[in-house]
Amino acid sequence: MSTGKVWLVGAGPGDAGLFTRKGYEVLQAAEVVVYDSLVGAGVLSMIPKKARTINVGKRASHHTMPQEEINRVLLEEAKKGYRVVRLKGGDPFLFGRGGEELELLTEEGIPYEVVPGVTSPLAVPAYNGIPVTHRDFTSSLHIITGHKKAGQPYDINFRALVETKGTLVFLMGVTALPDICENLLRAGMDPEMPAAILQKGTTARQKRIVATVATLPEEVKKQGVETPAIIVVGKVCTLADKFAWYEHLPLFGYRVLVTRPRELVSTMAEKLRKQGAEVLELPAIRTERIRENQRMREALEHLERYTWIAFTSPTGVRVFMEDLVENGTDLRKLAYVKIAAIGEGTKKALRERGLLADLIPEVYDGASLGEALAGVCGEKDRILLPRAKAGSQEILEKLSGIRVDDIPTYETYSETQDYVDEASLFGPGGVDCAVFTSASTVKGFVEATPGLDYSKVTAACIGRQTRAAAEAAGMKTAMAEKATIDSVVDLVIKLKESR
């Protein structure tokens, strides 16, 4: 086996939307992913199913694996010929010990690349309305590690820092906050100098405390703060309330779990993030096309039999088109067949492939689609229904007396993630609501979370069948007005407002 390669990839400060495009592309090609505790759950959920994962821990004062051992793991996995991604919180070269990890690889002649990440000293203040530089206040920025060995003094020239008159950002310094402030004051800093501590920036649990160098430790004692957090010292901290923007978004402070089929997650997640939510994408199901599908092959060879083709999901559209191509069937054979779609998502999937729906029911569910088709079909009509093997019977009940070829074209399977514990996400300070877009995603989620108390789960459901499945599991449920992604986003906003 040829020698593999290592990529040091920065995962950013927490918000999965800040993970870089290059980082995502490299991650999707990974065979082995070595990750630590500072990588956000949203980025962890992007790890491809095929990749083997190695958790090396590394959170302040709780190291699952010593740094030297991590270095060896990277070397050994690369020597086996694997594409290895070392996924690190923030940026690999900013107090991320990326340089140490590359030293051994360089000595052993292992090829590597570095993919920088969005770093917290810039991103977290930005999400709190604090520009780290501003021409009216400062023209320099200094990033310092606040971590020091227990019982030892800081090896930092605090006087030099004070004399720069720049913005100071201390990382990993929460427990040492009183020492940091005391040393700055001793070095001559004005006690009235604005200072802030910024907790869990870019996530739903973001919080800031703005005070002065003299009063910040006492304010933190009163109000409390959780790690990870960064300390910012400088006049720019006074701009926080004026320039704050993240907290004004409708879903700020709301953590949403999105459970859709793996290939359909991103649209929902993107819309929720634009409204300010911290989104964790955990596909509850995956779909697999049924191959060697003799019944579908026969249907495609005799499309002239059908008056209508009815699609009940975007996945059904995608799989049908794949079957069409594989069978060598000319798309023009659909010229005289009318097309029905269950809702807006399915309509959009058809439109993306150059097909327009002739019929969409007013209510987007199987029973309504069956009712609408029954209203336009007679005894001589014949309907092709290519859909999931576990499809609901409601549509068929409404089409009794009409010839329907109900052909399974794909199967759904539950998805689980080894590196994100879904059950633990619903404790205090965890996920605020879970979004379900089909009864099968509810089923997949339940199968992936054995032992979870589902009464703790608030379920935002796209339609009646989905809601029924969530209620049967014991969840608190709410249903969107329409079975569209936009309507589900509106529902999540209402759930947040009613908290």
C-alpha angles and dihedrals in degrees: 000000000000122000114276129220137241128221119195102209126188111219095196130234101305112288104104089213088068093060105113123247091237091050090053093048092050091047092053090057094048123121095185125027120195108192140172137214096263092067109102120244089239091062093041089057088061092064107116117249092237094058122097111228131214118191111208095175112208111171122150108300092347110089116175091189130019115247092245090056091049089053090052093048091055091048095047095047091049091048088057088061099255130143099241125196117196101202112200132179114252114348123342094228101045106084086315096115089234091141091058091051091052095050095071092042090052092049091052095044095244113157116236145170132204121222108193119223133213103269127224097229087067104027101045096052088044091055087051096050094256116131105204090215128034126168092229093055115020144352101200139062127203124192116200133177109240092197118109136167115268114267094009128108122245117273089215129114097229092176090058090050092051092048093055088068085210134131111278121208118189118196124199091011105117097111090043095048095115091050092048094050092044092051092049091051092048089051090059105266116156107257087222092059107128115248135175141191115212118201125205093341120204091021135094090261094058113143134165135198115196120193135121132288088258097048106030096090091053092046090051089052090053099043102030128223135214130214139284094056136141131216120226122192122187146077091278088076088076089068094063098097093041096049101032110131110151094066091053094062114105095245100038111140092021121118114203130190112210115204112185132132107292094251094050103047104095103068094056092043092050093052092048092048091052087059091053102261123143100233126203111195111208113161107217094195141023126206127222125193115237106242126202086034103173096178091053091047091054092047092052091049091054104038089142088076092068131082093183140022112201122201121197100185143015087249089057089055093049094048093045091055091048089051090049092054095043091050091050092237116160112239088223089073086078091063095103098035120094119224129220124193127195094220151329097299092053091043089054092049089053093047091052087059095048097261127120123208115239094196135029121169120235090238113048104228139098097260092052092047090051091048092050092049091047087056094059102032131081136192092279094054124096126200128206111210110187108180149123118321089235094049121153119263093221094093092052092049090059092048099055110144093028122097109249126178100206102192123179109224102170141019130220124224131187117256126214131183120215094200100049118058102211094188093058091052093075097063126101112315091012134109115343097198141356122222118219123187100180141017088249092059089053090051091048092049092050091050090050094051109049112179096020115140097237092194084077091060120092105202122205103201129197097212150352099281091047091050092049091053092049092048090049088057090053099253127146103248142200127178131217118243090235131022094248133111091241091053091050090051089052089051092053090052090052091049090053092048092051095053 
